[in-house]
Amino acid sequence: MIGGTLAIIGGKLPDGRSGGVLVEAGRIAAVSAIAVPDGVRTIDAAGAVIAPGIVDLGVFAIDKAAFAAGGITRAALMPDQGPPLDDPALIQRAAAAGKPDVWIHPIAAATRGLGGSELAEIGLMKAAGAAAVATGRHWIADSGLMHRLLAYAAALDLTVIVHSEDDRLVGRAVATSGETATRLGLPSAPAAAEAIAIARDLALVEETGARVHFRQVTTARGLELIRAAKRVGLPVTAGITPAHLLLSDIAVTGFRTFARLSPPLRCEDDRQAALAAVADGTIDVIASGHDPQGPEDKRLPFADATPGMAGAGTLLTLALTLVRDELVSMARLFDLLAGNPARILGVEGGTLTTGAPGDLILFDPEAPWRIESETLVAAAGNTPFDGLPVQGRLSGIIKGGQPIG
């Protein structure tokens, strides 16, 4: 590639403009109507959409093949690893794990061993490269400890990523209380467990001024709390996965363990409320929730199966459903998938602006295919969308101006 320059031409940008992107020395130099210098490498997008690489906020596994299949060029790694990311050396190791194809942004464990009882060395982990701090898969029940965490994170200018379910109310529940759980005889907990957790944490945000990202908000009551908090200017953001936007708790019928998630799938009214929250801007981020689980964890009775889904490889195609349904524009979708996650984490990328990293994807939003768990490119194929016909397929991925694959 002469002079380290790459020109992508003949495409369509998320905002509807036709044209291309010029990348020089790993960064975007021009967008839309670009002048292609003589002698540089050129890629003809052939009408494909040229978009910023996806920034996936909150994956539970480094799965490079799945990231590449889904157009993910940066991934924020949750601290729930073995061992948990509660030490600066572990943060440094995780940050180097995906390069050069994908950049991993490790998220520091809020408490030692994610035990919820003693704060970890958050300041040292930030110095080692942590992009944020998180409570992991669980809520911190100790309000005093959570207050100290938020105050400390605010002083360090770190976003706190929280899981919003009151564990004391959820207990051993594996489903949301309602008709489906009753019919199947599954241990269940009320959806209010989410709103209770959010309400407590919002009170502490108001007290400390800390930035908090509620990683998955899945209920109407929880979303209304976030909406109200934003109206009064609290520094909070909210995320969700395609599963909670496109599926309700009916998907667990037949004891389908691929639909065993945390938080669990909600009722149809909550799903509709989540779609409305995407449309009105209450939800800031759509993330994969990538948490692949092997057969030994999923081929069990529903109540014994490990929650989680393989979501990275299907994130783009499932999110495009929202554009086809005219819920959001293509430009808004890439705010949800890339721009907002990068902003929340304080990392580069996620936009097609001059000077931004040359992390790009090319895709055909109309290309049909079928999600098949057995052929899904991932560490495991446990997707609740197994067998679903979809549209939208990646045709190219560029990281720092270098084509991958």
CSV table of C-alpha atoms in Angstrom, one decimal, residues 55-372:
chain,number,residue,atom,x,y,z
A,55,VAL,CA,-17.3,-0.8,19.4
A,56,ASP,CA,-18.9,-3.6,21.4
A,57,LEU,CA,-19.5,-2.5,25.0
A,58,GLY,CA,-19.4,-5.4,27.3
A,59,VAL,CA,-18.2,-8.8,26.0
A,60,PHE,CA,-17.4,-11.7,28.3
A,61,ALA,CA,-14.9,-13.5,26.0
A,62,ILE,CA,-12.1,-12.5,23.6
A,63,ASP,CA,-13.4,-14.2,20.5
A,64,LYS,CA,-11.5,-12.8,17.5
A,65,ALA,CA,-13.3,-14.9,14.9
A,66,ALA,CA,-16.7,-13.8,16.1
A,67,PHE,CA,-15.6,-10.2,16.3
A,68,ALA,CA,-14.4,-10.3,12.7
A,69,ALA,CA,-17.6,-11.9,11.6
A,70,GLY,CA,-19.7,-9.2,13.3
A,71,GLY,CA,-17.7,-6.2,12.2
A,72,ILE,CA,-16.4,-5.5,15.7
A,73,THR,CA,-13.0,-3.6,15.7
A,74,ARG,CA,-13.0,-2.7,19.4
A,75,ALA,CA,-14.4,-4.7,22.3
A,76,ALA,CA,-14.8,-3.7,25.9
A,77,LEU,CA,-14.0,-6.8,27.9
A,78,MET,CA,-16.0,-7.4,31.1
A,79,PRO,CA,-14.0,-8.2,34.2
A,80,ASP,CA,-15.7,-11.6,34.6
A,81,GLN,CA,-12.7,-13.7,33.5
A,82,GLY,CA,-10.7,-16.5,35.1
A,83,PRO,CA,-9.3,-14.9,37.2
A,84,PRO,CA,-11.3,-11.7,37.4
A,85,LEU,CA,-9.7,-8.5,36.0
A,86,ASP,CA,-8.9,-7.1,39.4
A,87,ASP,CA,-5.1,-6.5,39.1
A,88,PRO,CA,-3.1,-4.2,36.8
A,89,ALA,CA,-1.1,-7.0,35.3
A,90,LEU,CA,-4.3,-8.8,34.2
A,91,ILE,CA,-5.5,-5.5,32.7
A,92,GLN,CA,-2.3,-5.2,30.6
A,93,ARG,CA,-2.5,-8.8,29.5
A,94,ALA,CA,-6.1,-8.4,28.3
A,95,ALA,CA,-5.4,-5.2,26.4
A,96,ALA,CA,-2.8,-6.9,24.3
A,97,ALA,CA,-4.8,-10.1,23.6
A,98,GLY,CA,-6.6,-9.0,20.4
A,99,LYS,CA,-4.1,-6.9,18.5
A,100,PRO,CA,-3.7,-6.2,15.7
A,101,ASP,CA,-7.0,-7.3,14.4
A,102,VAL,CA,-9.2,-6.0,17.2
A,103,TRP,CA,-8.4,-3.8,20.1
A,104,ILE,CA,-9.5,-5.1,23.5
A,105,HIS,CA,-10.4,-2.4,26.1
A,106,PRO,CA,-10.4,-4.2,29.5
A,107,ILE,CA,-12.9,-3.1,32.1
A,108,ALA,CA,-11.6,-3.3,35.7
A,109,ALA,CA,-13.4,-5.3,38.4
A,110,ALA,CA,-15.0,-2.9,40.9
A,111,THR,CA,-14.3,-5.3,43.8
A,112,ARG,CA,-11.7,-7.9,44.6
A,113,GLY,CA,-12.5,-11.1,42.9
A,114,LEU,CA,-15.8,-9.5,41.9
A,115,GLY,CA,-16.9,-10.6,45.4
A,116,GLY,CA,-18.9,-7.4,46.1
A,117,SER,CA,-17.3,-6.8,49.5
A,118,GLU,CA,-14.0,-4.9,49.1
A,119,LEU,CA,-13.0,-2.3,46.5
A,120,ALA,CA,-10.2,-3.4,44.0
A,121,GLU,CA,-7.2,-1.2,43.1
A,122,ILE,CA,-9.2,0.8,40.6
A,123,GLY,CA,-6.7,3.6,40.3
A,124,LEU,CA,-3.8,1.3,39.5
A,125,MET,CA,-5.9,-0.5,36.9
A,126,LYS,CA,-6.8,2.7,35.2
A,127,ALA,CA,-3.1,3.5,35.0
A,128,ALA,CA,-2.6,0.0,33.5
A,129,GLY,CA,-5.2,0.7,30.7
A,130,ALA,CA,-8.6,0.0,32.1
A,131,ALA,CA,-11.2,1.9,30.1
A,132,ALA,CA,-13.9,1.7,32.8
A,133,VAL,CA,-14.8,-0.2,36.0
A,134,ALA,CA,-17.7,-2.7,36.3
A,135,THR,CA,-19.6,-4.6,38.9
A,136,GLY,CA,-19.6,-7.7,36.6
A,137,ARG,CA,-22.5,-10.0,36.2
A,138,HIS,CA,-23.9,-9.0,39.6
A,139,TRP,CA,-25.2,-6.0,41.4
A,140,ILE,CA,-23.3,-4.7,44.5
A,141,ALA,CA,-25.9,-5.0,47.3
A,142,ASP,CA,-23.9,-3.1,49.9
A,143,SER,CA,-25.0,0.5,49.3
A,144,GLY,CA,-22.1,1.9,51.4
A,145,LEU,CA,-19.6,0.1,49.2
A,146,MET,CA,-21.4,1.2,46.0
A,147,HIS,CA,-21.3,4.8,47.3
A,148,ARG,CA,-17.5,4.6,47.8
A,149,LEU,CA,-17.1,3.0,44.4
A,150,LEU,CA,-19.0,5.8,42.6
A,151,ALA,CA,-17.2,8.5,44.6
A,152,TYR,CA,-13.8,7.0,43.8
A,153,ALA,CA,-14.6,6.5,40.1
A,154,ALA,CA,-15.9,10.1,39.8
A,155,ALA,CA,-12.5,11.3,41.2
A,156,LEU,CA,-10.7,9.1,38.7
A,157,ASP,CA,-13.0,10.2,35.8
A,158,LEU,CA,-14.0,6.6,35.1
A,159,THR,CA,-17.4,5.3,34.0
A,160,VAL,CA,-18.9,2.7,36.2
A,161,ILE,CA,-20.7,-0.1,34.3
A,162,VAL,CA,-23.4,-1.8,36.4
A,163,HIS,CA,-25.5,-4.9,36.3
A,164,SER,CA,-29.0,-4.0,37.4
A,165,GLU,CA,-30.8,-6.8,39.3
A,166,ASP,CA,-31.4,-6.9,43.0
A,167,ASP,CA,-29.7,-10.3,43.7
A,168,ARG,CA,-31.6,-10.6,47.0
A,169,LEU,CA,-34.9,-10.5,45.1
A,170,VAL,CA,-33.8,-12.6,42.2
A,171,GLY,CA,-32.3,-15.4,44.3
A,172,ARG,CA,-32.2,-18.6,42.2
A,173,ALA,CA,-34.7,-17.4,39.7
A,174,VAL,CA,-34.0,-18.2,36.0
A,175,ALA,CA,-37.0,-16.4,34.4
A,176,THR,CA,-39.2,-13.4,34.7
A,177,SER,CA,-42.3,-13.8,36.7
A,178,GLY,CA,-45.3,-14.2,34.4
A,179,GLU,CA,-47.4,-16.6,32.3
A,180,THR,CA,-44.5,-18.3,30.6
A,181,ALA,CA,-42.5,-19.0,33.8
A,182,THR,CA,-45.7,-20.2,35.5
A,183,ARG,CA,-46.6,-22.5,32.6
A,184,LEU,CA,-43.1,-24.0,32.5
A,185,GLY,CA,-42.8,-24.2,36.3
A,186,LEU,CA,-39.5,-22.2,36.3
A,187,PRO,CA,-38.2,-20.4,39.3
A,188,SER,CA,-38.9,-16.7,38.6
A,189,ALA,CA,-38.5,-13.3,40.0
A,190,PRO,CA,-40.4,-10.1,39.4
A,191,ALA,CA,-39.2,-7.7,36.7
A,192,ALA,CA,-39.2,-5.1,39.5
A,193,ALA,CA,-35.8,-6.5,40.6
A,194,GLU,CA,-34.3,-4.4,37.8
A,195,ALA,CA,-36.1,-1.1,38.7
A,196,ILE,CA,-35.2,-1.5,42.4
A,197,ALA,CA,-31.5,-1.8,41.5
A,198,ILE,CA,-31.6,1.1,39.1
A,199,ALA,CA,-33.4,3.3,41.5
A,200,ARG,CA,-30.8,2.7,44.3
A,201,ASP,CA,-27.9,3.4,41.9
A,202,LEU,CA,-29.5,6.5,40.5
A,203,ALA,CA,-29.8,7.9,44.0
A,204,LEU,CA,-26.1,7.3,44.5
A,205,VAL,CA,-25.3,8.9,41.1
A,206,GLU,CA,-27.1,12.0,42.2
A,207,GLU,CA,-25.1,12.0,45.4
A,208,THR,CA,-21.7,11.5,43.8
A,209,GLY,CA,-21.9,12.8,40.3
A,210,ALA,CA,-20.3,9.6,38.9
A,211,ARG,CA,-20.9,8.6,35.3
A,212,VAL,CA,-22.8,5.3,35.3
A,213,HIS,CA,-23.6,3.1,32.3
A,214,PHE,CA,-26.5,0.6,33.0
A,215,ARG,CA,-25.3,-2.2,30.8
A,216,GLN,CA,-28.7,-3.8,30.1
A,217,VAL,CA,-32.0,-2.1,30.9
A,218,THR,CA,-34.8,-4.4,29.8
A,219,THR,CA,-38.0,-3.4,31.6
A,220,ALA,CA,-40.5,-0.6,31.1
A,221,ARG,CA,-40.1,0.5,34.7
A,222,GLY,CA,-36.3,0.5,34.5
A,223,LEU,CA,-36.3,2.5,31.3
A,224,GLU,CA,-38.7,5.1,32.7
A,225,LEU,CA,-36.3,5.6,35.6
A,226,ILE,CA,-33.4,6.1,33.1
A,227,ARG,CA,-35.5,8.5,31.1
A,228,ALA,CA,-36.4,10.6,34.1
A,229,ALA,CA,-32.8,10.6,35.2
A,230,LYS,CA,-31.7,12.0,31.9
A,231,ARG,CA,-34.4,14.7,32.0
A,232,VAL,CA,-32.8,16.1,35.1
A,233,GLY,CA,-29.3,15.9,33.7
A,234,LEU,CA,-27.8,12.9,35.6
A,235,PRO,CA,-24.7,11.5,33.8
A,236,VAL,CA,-26.2,8.1,33.0
A,237,THR,CA,-26.4,6.0,29.9
A,238,ALA,CA,-28.2,2.7,29.1
A,239,GLY,CA,-27.6,-0.3,26.9
A,240,ILE,CA,-29.4,-3.4,25.7
A,241,THR,CA,-28.8,-6.4,23.5
A,242,PRO,CA,-30.6,-7.5,20.3
A,243,ALA,CA,-32.1,-10.4,22.2
A,244,HIS,CA,-34.0,-8.2,24.6
A,245,LEU,CA,-35.2,-6.0,21.7
A,246,LEU,CA,-36.3,-8.8,19.4
A,247,LEU,CA,-37.4,-11.7,21.8
A,248,SER,CA,-39.8,-12.0,24.7
A,249,ASP,CA,-39.9,-14.6,27.4
A,250,ILE,CA,-42.0,-16.8,25.0
A,251,ALA,CA,-38.7,-17.7,23.4
A,252,VAL,CA,-37.9,-20.0,26.4
A,253,THR,CA,-40.9,-22.2,25.6
A,254,GLY,CA,-39.7,-25.8,25.3
A,255,PHE,CA,-37.1,-25.0,27.9
A,256,ARG,CA,-34.7,-23.6,25.2
A,257,THR,CA,-31.5,-23.1,27.1
A,258,PHE,CA,-30.1,-20.9,24.3
A,259,ALA,CA,-32.7,-18.4,25.5
A,260,ARG,CA,-31.5,-18.6,29.1
A,261,LEU,CA,-30.0,-15.2,29.6
A,262,SER,CA,-29.1,-12.7,32.3
A,263,PRO,CA,-31.1,-10.6,32.8
A,264,PRO,CA,-33.8,-13.0,31.6
A,265,LEU,CA,-36.0,-12.3,28.6
A,266,ARG,CA,-38.9,-10.1,29.6
A,267,CYS,CA,-42.6,-10.0,28.7
A,268,GLU,CA,-43.9,-8.5,25.5
A,269,ASP,CA,-44.9,-5.2,27.1
A,270,ASP,CA,-41.3,-4.8,28.3
A,271,ARG,CA,-39.9,-5.6,24.9
A,272,GLN,CA,-42.1,-3.0,23.3
A,273,ALA,CA,-41.0,-0.5,25.9
A,274,ALA,CA,-37.4,-1.3,25.0
A,275,LEU,CA,-38.1,-0.6,21.3
A,276,ALA,CA,-39.7,2.7,22.2
A,277,ALA,CA,-36.6,3.6,24.3
A,278,VAL,CA,-34.3,3.0,21.4
A,279,ALA,CA,-36.5,5.2,19.2
A,280,ASP,CA,-36.7,8.1,21.7
A,281,GLY,CA,-33.0,8.0,22.7
A,282,THR,CA,-33.3,6.6,26.2
A,283,ILE,CA,-31.1,3.7,25.2
A,284,ASP,CA,-27.7,4.8,24.1
A,285,VAL,CA,-26.0,1.5,23.2
A,286,ILE,CA,-26.8,-1.8,21.5
A,287,ALA,CA,-24.2,-4.4,22.4
A,288,SER,CA,-23.8,-8.1,21.7
A,289,GLY,CA,-23.6,-9.3,25.3
A,290,HIS,CA,-21.3,-11.9,23.8
A,291,ASP,CA,-21.0,-14.7,26.3
A,292,PRO,CA,-20.5,-18.0,24.5
A,293,GLN,CA,-21.3,-21.1,26.4
A,294,GLY,CA,-20.3,-24.6,25.3
A,295,PRO,CA,-22.6,-27.7,25.2
A,296,GLU,CA,-21.6,-28.8,28.7
A,297,ASP,CA,-23.1,-25.6,30.0
A,298,LYS,CA,-26.2,-25.5,27.8
A,299,ARG,CA,-27.3,-29.1,27.4
A,300,LEU,CA,-28.7,-29.2,30.9
A,301,PRO,CA,-32.1,-28.7,32.4
A,302,PHE,CA,-33.1,-25.1,31.9
A,303,ALA,CA,-32.7,-24.1,35.6
A,304,ASP,CA,-29.2,-25.6,35.6
A,305,ALA,CA,-27.9,-24.2,32.3
A,306,THR,CA,-25.5,-21.3,32.4
A,307,PRO,CA,-27.0,-18.0,31.2
A,308,GLY,CA,-25.4,-16.3,28.2
A,309,MET,CA,-25.4,-16.2,24.4
A,310,ALA,CA,-23.0,-16.0,21.5
A,311,GLY,CA,-23.9,-12.5,20.2
A,312,ALA,CA,-20.9,-10.9,18.5
A,313,GLY,CA,-21.2,-12.5,15.1
A,314,THR,CA,-24.9,-11.6,14.8
A,315,LEU,CA,-24.8,-8.1,16.3
A,316,LEU,CA,-24.8,-6.2,13.1
A,317,THR,CA,-27.4,-8.3,11.2
A,318,LEU,CA,-29.8,-8.3,14.1
A,319,ALA,CA,-29.4,-4.6,14.8
A,320,LEU,CA,-30.2,-3.8,11.1
A,321,THR,CA,-33.7,-5.1,11.8
A,322,LEU,CA,-34.3,-1.8,13.6
A,323,VAL,CA,-33.5,0.1,10.4
A,324,ARG,CA,-35.7,-2.0,8.2
A,325,ASP,CA,-38.5,-1.5,10.7
A,326,GLU,CA,-37.9,2.2,10.5
A,327,LEU,CA,-37.3,2.5,14.2
A,328,VAL,CA,-34.0,4.3,13.7
A,329,SER,CA,-32.0,5.6,10.8
A,330,MET,CA,-28.8,3.9,9.6
A,331,ALA,CA,-26.8,6.8,11.0
A,332,ARG,CA,-28.5,6.5,14.4
A,333,LEU,CA,-27.9,2.8,14.4
A,334,PHE,CA,-24.1,3.4,14.2
A,335,ASP,CA,-24.3,5.9,17.0
A,336,LEU,CA,-25.8,3.0,19.1
A,337,LEU,CA,-23.3,0.4,17.8
A,338,ALA,CA,-20.1,2.5,17.6
A,339,GLY,CA,-20.1,6.2,18.4
A,340,ASN,CA,-21.8,6.1,21.8
A,341,PRO,CA,-19.9,3.1,23.1
A,342,ALA,CA,-16.6,4.8,22.2
A,343,ARG,CA,-17.7,8.0,23.9
A,344,ILE,CA,-18.8,6.2,27.0
A,345,LEU,CA,-15.5,4.3,27.3
A,346,GLY,CA,-13.4,7.4,26.3
A,347,VAL,CA,-11.7,5.5,23.5
A,348,GLU,CA,-11.0,6.5,19.9
A,349,GLY,CA,-13.1,5.2,17.0
A,350,GLY,CA,-16.8,4.8,16.3
A,351,THR,CA,-17.1,7.6,13.8
A,352,LEU,CA,-16.3,8.6,10.2
A,353,THR,CA,-14.8,11.9,11.0
A,354,THR,CA,-11.5,13.3,9.8
A,355,GLY,CA,-8.7,12.2,12.1
A,356,ALA,CA,-10.5,9.3,13.6
A,357,PRO,CA,-8.9,5.8,13.4
A,358,GLY,CA,-9.3,4.0,10.1
A,359,ASP,CA,-11.5,1.3,11.6
A,360,LEU,CA,-14.2,0.6,9.0
A,361,ILE,CA,-16.6,-2.1,7.9
A,362,LEU,CA,-18.3,-2.7,4.6
A,363,PHE,CA,-21.6,-4.6,4.5
A,364,ASP,CA,-24.7,-5.2,2.3
A,365,PRO,CA,-27.7,-4.5,4.4
A,366,GLU,CA,-30.0,-6.6,2.1
A,367,ALA,CA,-27.9,-9.7,1.8
A,368,PRO,CA,-30.0,-12.7,3.0
A,369,TRP,CA,-28.7,-15.5,5.1
A,370,ARG,CA,-29.8,-17.8,8.0
A,371,ILE,CA,-28.3,-17.9,11.5
A,372,GLU,CA,-27.3,-21.5,12.3
